[in-house]
Short mmCIF file of C-alpha atoms and ligand atoms in Angstrom, two decimals:
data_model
loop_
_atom_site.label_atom_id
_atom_site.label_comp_id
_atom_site.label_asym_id
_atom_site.label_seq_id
_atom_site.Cartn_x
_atom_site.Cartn_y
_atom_site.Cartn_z
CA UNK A 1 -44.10 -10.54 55.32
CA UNK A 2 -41.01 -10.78 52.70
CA UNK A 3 -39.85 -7.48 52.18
CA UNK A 4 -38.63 -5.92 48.68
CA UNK A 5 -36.25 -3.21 48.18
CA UNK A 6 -37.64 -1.40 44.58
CA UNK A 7 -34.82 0.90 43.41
CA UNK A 8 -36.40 3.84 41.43
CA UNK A 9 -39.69 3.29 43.54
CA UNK A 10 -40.68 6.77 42.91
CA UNK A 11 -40.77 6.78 39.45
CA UNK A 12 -43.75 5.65 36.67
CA UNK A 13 -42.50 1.73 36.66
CA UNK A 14 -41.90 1.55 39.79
CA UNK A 15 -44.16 3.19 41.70
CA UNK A 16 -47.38 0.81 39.92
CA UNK A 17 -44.66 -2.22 40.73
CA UNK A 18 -44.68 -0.97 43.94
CA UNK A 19 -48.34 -0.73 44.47
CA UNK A 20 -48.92 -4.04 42.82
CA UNK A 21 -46.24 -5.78 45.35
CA UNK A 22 -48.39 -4.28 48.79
CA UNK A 23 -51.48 -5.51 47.29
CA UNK A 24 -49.82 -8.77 46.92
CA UNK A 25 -48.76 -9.25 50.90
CA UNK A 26 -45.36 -7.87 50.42
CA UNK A 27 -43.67 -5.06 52.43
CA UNK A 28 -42.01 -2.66 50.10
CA UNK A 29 -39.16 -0.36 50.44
CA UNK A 30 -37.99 2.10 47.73
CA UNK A 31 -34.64 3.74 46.67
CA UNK A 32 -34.95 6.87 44.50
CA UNK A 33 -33.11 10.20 44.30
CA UNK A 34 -36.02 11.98 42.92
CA UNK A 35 -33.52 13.39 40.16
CA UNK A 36 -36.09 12.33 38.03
CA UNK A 37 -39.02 11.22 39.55
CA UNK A 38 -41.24 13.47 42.45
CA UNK A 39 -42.85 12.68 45.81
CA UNK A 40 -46.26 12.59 44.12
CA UNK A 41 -46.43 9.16 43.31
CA UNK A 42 -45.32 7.89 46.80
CA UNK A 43 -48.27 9.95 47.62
CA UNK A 44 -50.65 8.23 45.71
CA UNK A 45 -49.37 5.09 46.87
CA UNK A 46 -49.75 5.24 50.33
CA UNK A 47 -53.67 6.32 48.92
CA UNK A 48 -54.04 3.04 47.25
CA UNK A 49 -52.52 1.02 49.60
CA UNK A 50 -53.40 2.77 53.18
CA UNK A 51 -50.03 1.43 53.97
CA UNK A 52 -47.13 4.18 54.43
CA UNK A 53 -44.20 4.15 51.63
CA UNK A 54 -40.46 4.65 52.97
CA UNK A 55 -38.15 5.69 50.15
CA UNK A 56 -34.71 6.57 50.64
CA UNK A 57 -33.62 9.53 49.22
CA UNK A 58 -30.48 8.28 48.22
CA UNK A 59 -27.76 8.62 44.39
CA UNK A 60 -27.43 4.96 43.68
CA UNK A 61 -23.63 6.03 42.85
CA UNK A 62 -22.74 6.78 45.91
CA UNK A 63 -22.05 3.26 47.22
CA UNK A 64 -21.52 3.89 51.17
CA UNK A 65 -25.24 5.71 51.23
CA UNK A 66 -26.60 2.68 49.06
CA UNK A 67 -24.87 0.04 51.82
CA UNK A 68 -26.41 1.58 54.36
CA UNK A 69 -29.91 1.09 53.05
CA UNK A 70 -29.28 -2.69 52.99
CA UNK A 71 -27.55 -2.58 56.26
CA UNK A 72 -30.39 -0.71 58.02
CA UNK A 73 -32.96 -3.31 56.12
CA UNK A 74 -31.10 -6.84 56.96
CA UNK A 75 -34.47 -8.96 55.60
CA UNK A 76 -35.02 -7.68 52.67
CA UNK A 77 -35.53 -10.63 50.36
CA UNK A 78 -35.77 -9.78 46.80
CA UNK A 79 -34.66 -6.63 44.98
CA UNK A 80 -36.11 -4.89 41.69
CA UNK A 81 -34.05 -2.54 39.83
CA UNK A 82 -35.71 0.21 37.70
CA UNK A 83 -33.32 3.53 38.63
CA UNK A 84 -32.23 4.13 35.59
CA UNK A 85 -32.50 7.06 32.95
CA UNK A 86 -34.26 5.57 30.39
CA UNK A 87 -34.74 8.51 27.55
CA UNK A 88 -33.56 6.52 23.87
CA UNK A 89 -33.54 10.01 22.23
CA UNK A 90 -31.26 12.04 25.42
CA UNK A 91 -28.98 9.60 25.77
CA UNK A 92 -27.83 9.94 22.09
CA UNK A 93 -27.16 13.65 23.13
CA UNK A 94 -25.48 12.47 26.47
CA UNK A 95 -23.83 8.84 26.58
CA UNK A 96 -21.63 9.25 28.98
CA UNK A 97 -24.24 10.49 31.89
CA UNK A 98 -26.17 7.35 30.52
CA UNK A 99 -23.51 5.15 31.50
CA UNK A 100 -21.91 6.17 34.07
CA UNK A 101 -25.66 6.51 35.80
CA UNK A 102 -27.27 3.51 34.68
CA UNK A 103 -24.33 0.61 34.80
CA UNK A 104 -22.65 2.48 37.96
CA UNK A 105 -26.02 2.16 39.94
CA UNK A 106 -26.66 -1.17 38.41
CA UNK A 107 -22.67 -2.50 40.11
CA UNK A 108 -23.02 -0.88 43.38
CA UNK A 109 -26.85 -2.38 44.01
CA UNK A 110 -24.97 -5.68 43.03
CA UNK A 111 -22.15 -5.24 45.36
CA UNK A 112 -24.34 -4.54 48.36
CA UNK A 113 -26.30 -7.67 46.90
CA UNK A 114 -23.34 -9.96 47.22
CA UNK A 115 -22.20 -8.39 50.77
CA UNK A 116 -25.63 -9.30 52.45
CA UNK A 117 -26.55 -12.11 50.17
CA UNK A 118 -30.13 -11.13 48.54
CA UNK A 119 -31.81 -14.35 47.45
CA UNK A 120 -33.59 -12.98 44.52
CA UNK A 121 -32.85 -9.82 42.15
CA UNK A 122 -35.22 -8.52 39.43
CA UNK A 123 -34.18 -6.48 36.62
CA UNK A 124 -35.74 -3.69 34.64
CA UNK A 125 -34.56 -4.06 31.17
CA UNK A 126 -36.00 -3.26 27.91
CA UNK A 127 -37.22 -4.63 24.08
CA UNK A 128 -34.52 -1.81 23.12
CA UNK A 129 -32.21 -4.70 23.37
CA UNK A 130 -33.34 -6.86 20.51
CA UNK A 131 -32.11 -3.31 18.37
CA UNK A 132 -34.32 -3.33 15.14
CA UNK A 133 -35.54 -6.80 14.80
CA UNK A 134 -35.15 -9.10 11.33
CA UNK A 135 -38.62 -10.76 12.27
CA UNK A 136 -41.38 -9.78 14.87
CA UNK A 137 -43.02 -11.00 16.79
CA UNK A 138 -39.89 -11.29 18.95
CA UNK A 139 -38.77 -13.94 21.15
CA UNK A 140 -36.34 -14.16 24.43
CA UNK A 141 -34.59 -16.21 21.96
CA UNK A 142 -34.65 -13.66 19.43
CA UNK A 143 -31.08 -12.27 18.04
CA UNK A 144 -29.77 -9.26 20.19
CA UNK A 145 -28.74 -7.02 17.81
CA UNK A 146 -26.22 -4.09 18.15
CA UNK A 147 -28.32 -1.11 20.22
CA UNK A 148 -30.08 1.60 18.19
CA UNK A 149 -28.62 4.25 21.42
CA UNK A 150 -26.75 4.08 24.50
CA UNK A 151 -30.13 3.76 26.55
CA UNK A 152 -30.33 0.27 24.63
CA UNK A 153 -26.58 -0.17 25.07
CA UNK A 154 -26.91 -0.02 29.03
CA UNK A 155 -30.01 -2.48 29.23
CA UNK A 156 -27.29 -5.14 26.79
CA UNK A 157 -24.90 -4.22 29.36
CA UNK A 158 -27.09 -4.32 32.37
CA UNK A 159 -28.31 -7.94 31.30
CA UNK A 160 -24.69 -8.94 30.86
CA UNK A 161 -23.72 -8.01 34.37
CA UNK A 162 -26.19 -9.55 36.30
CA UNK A 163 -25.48 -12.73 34.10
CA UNK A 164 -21.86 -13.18 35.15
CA UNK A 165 -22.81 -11.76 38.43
CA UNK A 166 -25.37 -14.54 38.95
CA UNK A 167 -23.12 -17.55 37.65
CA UNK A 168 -20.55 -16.92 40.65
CA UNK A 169 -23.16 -15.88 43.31
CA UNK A 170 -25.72 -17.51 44.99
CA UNK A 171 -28.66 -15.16 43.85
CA UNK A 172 -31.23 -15.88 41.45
CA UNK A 173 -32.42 -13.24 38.50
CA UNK A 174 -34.80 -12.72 35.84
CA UNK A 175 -34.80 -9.72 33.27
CA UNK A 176 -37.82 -8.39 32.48
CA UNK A 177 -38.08 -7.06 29.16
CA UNK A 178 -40.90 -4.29 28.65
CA UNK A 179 -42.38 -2.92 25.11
CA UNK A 180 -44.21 0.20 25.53
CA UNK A 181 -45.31 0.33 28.94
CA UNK A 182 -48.51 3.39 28.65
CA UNK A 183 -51.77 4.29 30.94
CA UNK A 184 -51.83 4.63 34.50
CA UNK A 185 -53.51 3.07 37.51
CA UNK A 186 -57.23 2.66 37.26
CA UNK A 187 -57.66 4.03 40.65
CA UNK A 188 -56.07 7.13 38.88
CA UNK A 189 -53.92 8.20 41.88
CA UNK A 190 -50.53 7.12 40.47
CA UNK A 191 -49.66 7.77 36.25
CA UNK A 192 -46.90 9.43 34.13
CA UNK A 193 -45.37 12.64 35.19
CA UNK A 194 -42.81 13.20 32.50
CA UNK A 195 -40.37 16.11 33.69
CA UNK A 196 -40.02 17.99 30.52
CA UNK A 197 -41.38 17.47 26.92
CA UNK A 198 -42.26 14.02 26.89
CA UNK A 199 -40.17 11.75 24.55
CA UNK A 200 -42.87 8.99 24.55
CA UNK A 201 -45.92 8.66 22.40
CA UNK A 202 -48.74 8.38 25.20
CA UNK A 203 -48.29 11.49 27.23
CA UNK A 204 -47.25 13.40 23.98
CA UNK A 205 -50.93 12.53 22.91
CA UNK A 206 -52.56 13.30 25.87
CA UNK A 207 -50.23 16.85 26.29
CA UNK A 208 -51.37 17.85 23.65
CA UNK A 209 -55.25 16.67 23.69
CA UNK A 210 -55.23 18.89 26.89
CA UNK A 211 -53.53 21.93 25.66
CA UNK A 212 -49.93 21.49 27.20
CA UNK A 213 -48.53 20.92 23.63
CA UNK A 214 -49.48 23.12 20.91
CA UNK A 215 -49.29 19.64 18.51
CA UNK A 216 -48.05 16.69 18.23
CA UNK A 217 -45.92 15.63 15.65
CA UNK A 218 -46.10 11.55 13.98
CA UNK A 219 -42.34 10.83 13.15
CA UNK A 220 -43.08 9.54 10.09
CA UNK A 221 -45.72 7.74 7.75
CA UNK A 222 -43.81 7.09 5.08
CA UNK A 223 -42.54 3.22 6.62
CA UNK A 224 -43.71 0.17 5.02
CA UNK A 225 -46.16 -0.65 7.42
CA UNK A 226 -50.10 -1.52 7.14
CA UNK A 227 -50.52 2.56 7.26
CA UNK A 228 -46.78 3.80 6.93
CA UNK A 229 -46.42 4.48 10.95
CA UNK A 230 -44.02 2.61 13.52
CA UNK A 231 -45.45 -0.48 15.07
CA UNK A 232 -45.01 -1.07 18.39
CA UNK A 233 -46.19 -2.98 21.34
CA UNK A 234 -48.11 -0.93 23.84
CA UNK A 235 -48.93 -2.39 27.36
CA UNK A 236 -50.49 -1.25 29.85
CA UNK A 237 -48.03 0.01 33.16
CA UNK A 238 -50.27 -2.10 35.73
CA UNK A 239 -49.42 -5.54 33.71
CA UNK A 240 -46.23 -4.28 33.45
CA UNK A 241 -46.45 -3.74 37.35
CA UNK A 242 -48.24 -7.63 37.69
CA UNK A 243 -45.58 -9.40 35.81
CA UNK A 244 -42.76 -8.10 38.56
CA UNK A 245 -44.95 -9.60 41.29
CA UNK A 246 -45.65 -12.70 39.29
CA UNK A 247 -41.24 -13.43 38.91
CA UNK A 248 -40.73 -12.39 42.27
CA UNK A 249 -43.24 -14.83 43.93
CA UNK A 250 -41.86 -17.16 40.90
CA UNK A 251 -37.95 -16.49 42.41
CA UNK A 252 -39.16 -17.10 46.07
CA UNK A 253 -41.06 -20.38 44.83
CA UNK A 254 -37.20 -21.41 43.93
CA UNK A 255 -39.29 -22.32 40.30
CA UNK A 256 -36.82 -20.93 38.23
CA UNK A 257 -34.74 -22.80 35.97
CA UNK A 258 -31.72 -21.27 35.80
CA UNK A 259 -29.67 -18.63 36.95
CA UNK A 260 -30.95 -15.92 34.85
CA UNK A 261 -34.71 -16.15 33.15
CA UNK A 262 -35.50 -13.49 30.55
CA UNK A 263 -39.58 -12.82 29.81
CA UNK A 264 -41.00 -10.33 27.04
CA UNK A 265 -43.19 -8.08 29.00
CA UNK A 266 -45.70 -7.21 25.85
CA UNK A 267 -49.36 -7.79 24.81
CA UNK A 268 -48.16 -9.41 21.51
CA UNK A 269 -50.47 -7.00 19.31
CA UNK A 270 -48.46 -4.91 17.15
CA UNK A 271 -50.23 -1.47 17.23
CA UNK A 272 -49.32 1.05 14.99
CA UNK A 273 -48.98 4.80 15.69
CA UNK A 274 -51.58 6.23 14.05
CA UNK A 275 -53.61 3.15 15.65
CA UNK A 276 -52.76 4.31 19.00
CA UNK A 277 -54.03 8.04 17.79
CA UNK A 278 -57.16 6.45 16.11
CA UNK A 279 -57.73 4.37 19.62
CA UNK A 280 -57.42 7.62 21.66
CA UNK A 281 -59.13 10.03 19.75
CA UNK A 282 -62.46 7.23 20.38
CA UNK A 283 -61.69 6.93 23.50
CA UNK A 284 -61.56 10.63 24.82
CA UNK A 285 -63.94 11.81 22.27
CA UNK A 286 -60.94 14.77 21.41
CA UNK A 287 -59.84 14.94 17.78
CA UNK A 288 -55.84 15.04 18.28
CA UNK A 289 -54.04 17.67 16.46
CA UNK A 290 -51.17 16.42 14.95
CA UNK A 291 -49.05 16.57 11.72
CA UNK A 292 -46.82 13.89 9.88
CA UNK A 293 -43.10 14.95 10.18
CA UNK A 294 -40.04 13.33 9.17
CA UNK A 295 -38.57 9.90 10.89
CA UNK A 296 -37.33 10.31 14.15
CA UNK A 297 -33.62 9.15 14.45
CA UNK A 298 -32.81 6.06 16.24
CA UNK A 299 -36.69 4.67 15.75
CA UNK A 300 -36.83 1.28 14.60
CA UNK A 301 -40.06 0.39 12.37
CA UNK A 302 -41.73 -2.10 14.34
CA UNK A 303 -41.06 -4.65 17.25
CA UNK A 304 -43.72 -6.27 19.15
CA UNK A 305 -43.73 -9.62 21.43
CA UNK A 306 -43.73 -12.86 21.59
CA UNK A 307 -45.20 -13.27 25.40
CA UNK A 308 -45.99 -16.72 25.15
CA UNK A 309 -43.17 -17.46 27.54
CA UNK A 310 -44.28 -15.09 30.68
CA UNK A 311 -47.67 -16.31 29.99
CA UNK A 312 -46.88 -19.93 30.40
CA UNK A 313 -44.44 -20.04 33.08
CA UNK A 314 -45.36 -17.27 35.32
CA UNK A 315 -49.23 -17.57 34.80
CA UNK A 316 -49.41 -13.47 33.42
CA UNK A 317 -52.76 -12.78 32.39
CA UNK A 318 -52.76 -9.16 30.22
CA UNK A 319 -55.61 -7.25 31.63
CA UNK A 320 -55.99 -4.46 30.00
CA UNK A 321 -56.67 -3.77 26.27
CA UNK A 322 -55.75 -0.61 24.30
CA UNK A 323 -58.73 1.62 24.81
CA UNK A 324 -58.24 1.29 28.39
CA UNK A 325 -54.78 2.10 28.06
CA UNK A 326 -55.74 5.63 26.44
CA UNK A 327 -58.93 5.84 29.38
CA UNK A 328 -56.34 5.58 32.13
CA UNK A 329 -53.92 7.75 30.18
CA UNK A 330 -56.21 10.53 29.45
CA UNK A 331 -57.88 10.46 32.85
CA UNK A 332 -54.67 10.72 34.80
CA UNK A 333 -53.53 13.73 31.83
CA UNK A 334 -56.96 15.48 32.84
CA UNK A 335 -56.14 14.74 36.91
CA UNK A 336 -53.01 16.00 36.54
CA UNK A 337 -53.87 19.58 34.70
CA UNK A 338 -57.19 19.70 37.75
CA UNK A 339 -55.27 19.19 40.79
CA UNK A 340 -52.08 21.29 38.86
CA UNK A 341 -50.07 18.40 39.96
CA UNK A 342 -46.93 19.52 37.70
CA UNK A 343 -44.64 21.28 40.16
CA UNK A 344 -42.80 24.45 39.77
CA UNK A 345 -39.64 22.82 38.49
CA UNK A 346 -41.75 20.62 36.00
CA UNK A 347 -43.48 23.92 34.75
CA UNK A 348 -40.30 25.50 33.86
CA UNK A 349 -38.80 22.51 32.21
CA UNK A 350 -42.36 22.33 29.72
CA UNK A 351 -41.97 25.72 28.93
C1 LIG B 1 -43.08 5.08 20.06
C2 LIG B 1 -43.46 5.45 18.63
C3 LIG B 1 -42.10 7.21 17.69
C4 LIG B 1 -43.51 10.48 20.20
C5 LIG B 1 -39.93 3.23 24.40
C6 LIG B 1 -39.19 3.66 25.61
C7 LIG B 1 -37.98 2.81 25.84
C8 LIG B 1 -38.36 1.34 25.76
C9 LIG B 1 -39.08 1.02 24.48
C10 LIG B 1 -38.67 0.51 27.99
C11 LIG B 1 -42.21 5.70 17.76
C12 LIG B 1 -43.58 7.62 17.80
C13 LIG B 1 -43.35 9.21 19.67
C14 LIG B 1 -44.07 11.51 19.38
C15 LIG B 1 -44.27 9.95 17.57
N1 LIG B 1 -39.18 0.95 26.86
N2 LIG B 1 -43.73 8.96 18.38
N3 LIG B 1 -44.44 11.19 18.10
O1 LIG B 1 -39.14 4.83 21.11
O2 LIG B 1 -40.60 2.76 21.24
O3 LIG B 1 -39.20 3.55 23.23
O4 LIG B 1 -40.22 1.86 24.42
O5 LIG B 1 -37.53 0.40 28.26
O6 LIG B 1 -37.52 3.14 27.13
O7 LIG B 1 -38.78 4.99 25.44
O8 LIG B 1 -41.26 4.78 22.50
O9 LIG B 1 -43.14 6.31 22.83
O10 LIG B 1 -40.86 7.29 22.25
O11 LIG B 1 -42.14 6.05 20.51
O12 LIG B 1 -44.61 9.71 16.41
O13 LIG B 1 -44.24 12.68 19.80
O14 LIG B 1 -44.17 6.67 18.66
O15 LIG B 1 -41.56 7.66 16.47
O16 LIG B 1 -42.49 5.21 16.45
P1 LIG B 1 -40.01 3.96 21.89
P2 LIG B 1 -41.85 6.19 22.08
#
């Protein structure tokens, strides 16, 4: 059974990646500090699964605890990197925590890879790298543009590393780039647990549809779009998940076709905001409450896929559509609020 090392395997990404992976024959081990991410979902994994789920409680940037993860695990085979803080709008407030967290993570992960020779390496990056786009739907081959924050700024980077990492080593990697990854597992044991306000549209909808958030607030209707809202590319977490399986199997299959492959990880539907609402609000049968503010700063006015690529060459069928995005979404939000799965520290940081 090849075994995979998931950095970040606690968090949202990572923790349907990682279920997705065990389903799919492979033996997963996780690396998360939980400095943003809790237990709970390696809970709900080991529920899915009926498999236990070792993570090592280990800060990526401390290099002589992250060596002795791969020394202790000598077979691990492939890697996939998600640790990363990954909030656009906090990392304009605090750059240099974003990079010294996400690139110094990102160079000691590579140094162990080079020391014990990982095979294959699979990175989390992001359609915040294309910056605001000149035409959509975007390609791999699309212009990347300077980043719209320094969240986008350390995927750019990211991708450059492993690049010039991969020409002088004997590893193979692909770069995954994700639009809006939303919902949650269908079996509804694993979904979003945002510590703090959330940033993102999806669990700002369903806060508020459940009463954690007095009201939401649409940045902006005023851009010239069908309806004057941002247009993005929403997909759901467990294609997101699919798609890491898909390269990795691709990477061990020695298919790829060059050093470094990059796939758009979107639906290709442009969706806009008040879509999304629209497409929740029939879905949950709640009538959001929400008010048009002003643009938020650093949003871009819409960016949505080209997925042809991923589609082709590592046979990625999209399963899910957008209502069943907002179903999972919403019945996760209404799991979470039942079982009063937000712990103490989460609490505090809503209030
Ligand atoms: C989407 C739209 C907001 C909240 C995300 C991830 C980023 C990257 C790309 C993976 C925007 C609007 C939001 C709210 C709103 N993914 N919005 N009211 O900015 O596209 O970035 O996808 O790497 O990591 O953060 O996502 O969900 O924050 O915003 O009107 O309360 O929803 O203005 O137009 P974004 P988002």
């Amino acid at each position: 059974m090849s075994k995979i090392l998931v950095t970040g395997g606690c968090g949202y990404i990572g923790a349907h990646t990682a279920v997705d992976l065990m389903e799919n024959g492979f033996e997963v081990i996780s690396i998360d500090d939980n400095s943003r991410s809790t237990t709970l979902l390696a809970e709900g994994i080991a529920k899915i699964t009926g498999k236990p789920y070792k993570n090592y409680k280990v800060d990526l940037k401390n290099f002589d605890d992250t060596r002795a993860v791969f020394q202790e695990n000598a077979d691990i085979t492939g890697i996939i990197h998600f640790a990363a803080y990954k909030a656009v709008g906090e990392s304009v407030e605090k750059p240099l925590e974003y990079y010294e967290n996400n690139m110094e993570a990102l160079i000691n992960v590579l140094k162990c890879v080079r020391e014990f020779n990982i095979p294959n390496f699979v990175f989390s990056s992001s359609c915040t790298v294309y910056g605001s786009p000149d035409v959509v739907p975007v390609t791999e081959q699309s212009p990347i543009k300077e980043a719209e924050s320094p969240y986008g700024a350390t995927k750019q980077m990211g991708e450059k590393i492993i690049r010039d990492f991969a020409h002088i080593a004997s590893t193979n990697t692909v770069l995954l780039r994700y639009f809006n990854p939303v919902g949650a597992h269908p079996s509804n044991q694993i979904g979003e647990i945002p510590l703090g306000r959330p940033q993102n549209l999806v669990p700002a909808i369903t806060q508020t549809a459940i009463g954690k958030l007095p009201q939401m607030v649409v940045f902006g209707a005023d851009y010239p779009t069908r309806d004057g809202s941002c247009i993005r590319d929403f997909i759901h977490v467990s294609d997101i998940a699919h798609a890491h399986t898909l390269a990795l199997q691709y990477l061990l299959a020695n298919k790829n076709q060059s050093k470094t492959e990059v796939f758009n990880l979107g639906t290709g539907n442009g969706v806009t905001v008040l879509e999304a609402i629209k497409a929740f609000e029939e879905v949950s049968g709640e009538k959001l409450n929400y008010i048009i503010g002003a643009r938020r700063p650093g949003d871009i006015m819409a960016i949505f896929a080209n997925n042809q690529y991923a589609v082709d060459t590592l046979n990625w069928e999209i399963k899910y559509d957008l209502k069943e995005m907002m179903r999972t979404a919403w019945a996760w939000e209404q799991k979470v609020k039942k079982e009063g799965l937000l712990t103490t520290a989460q609490k505090s940081a809503l209030n």
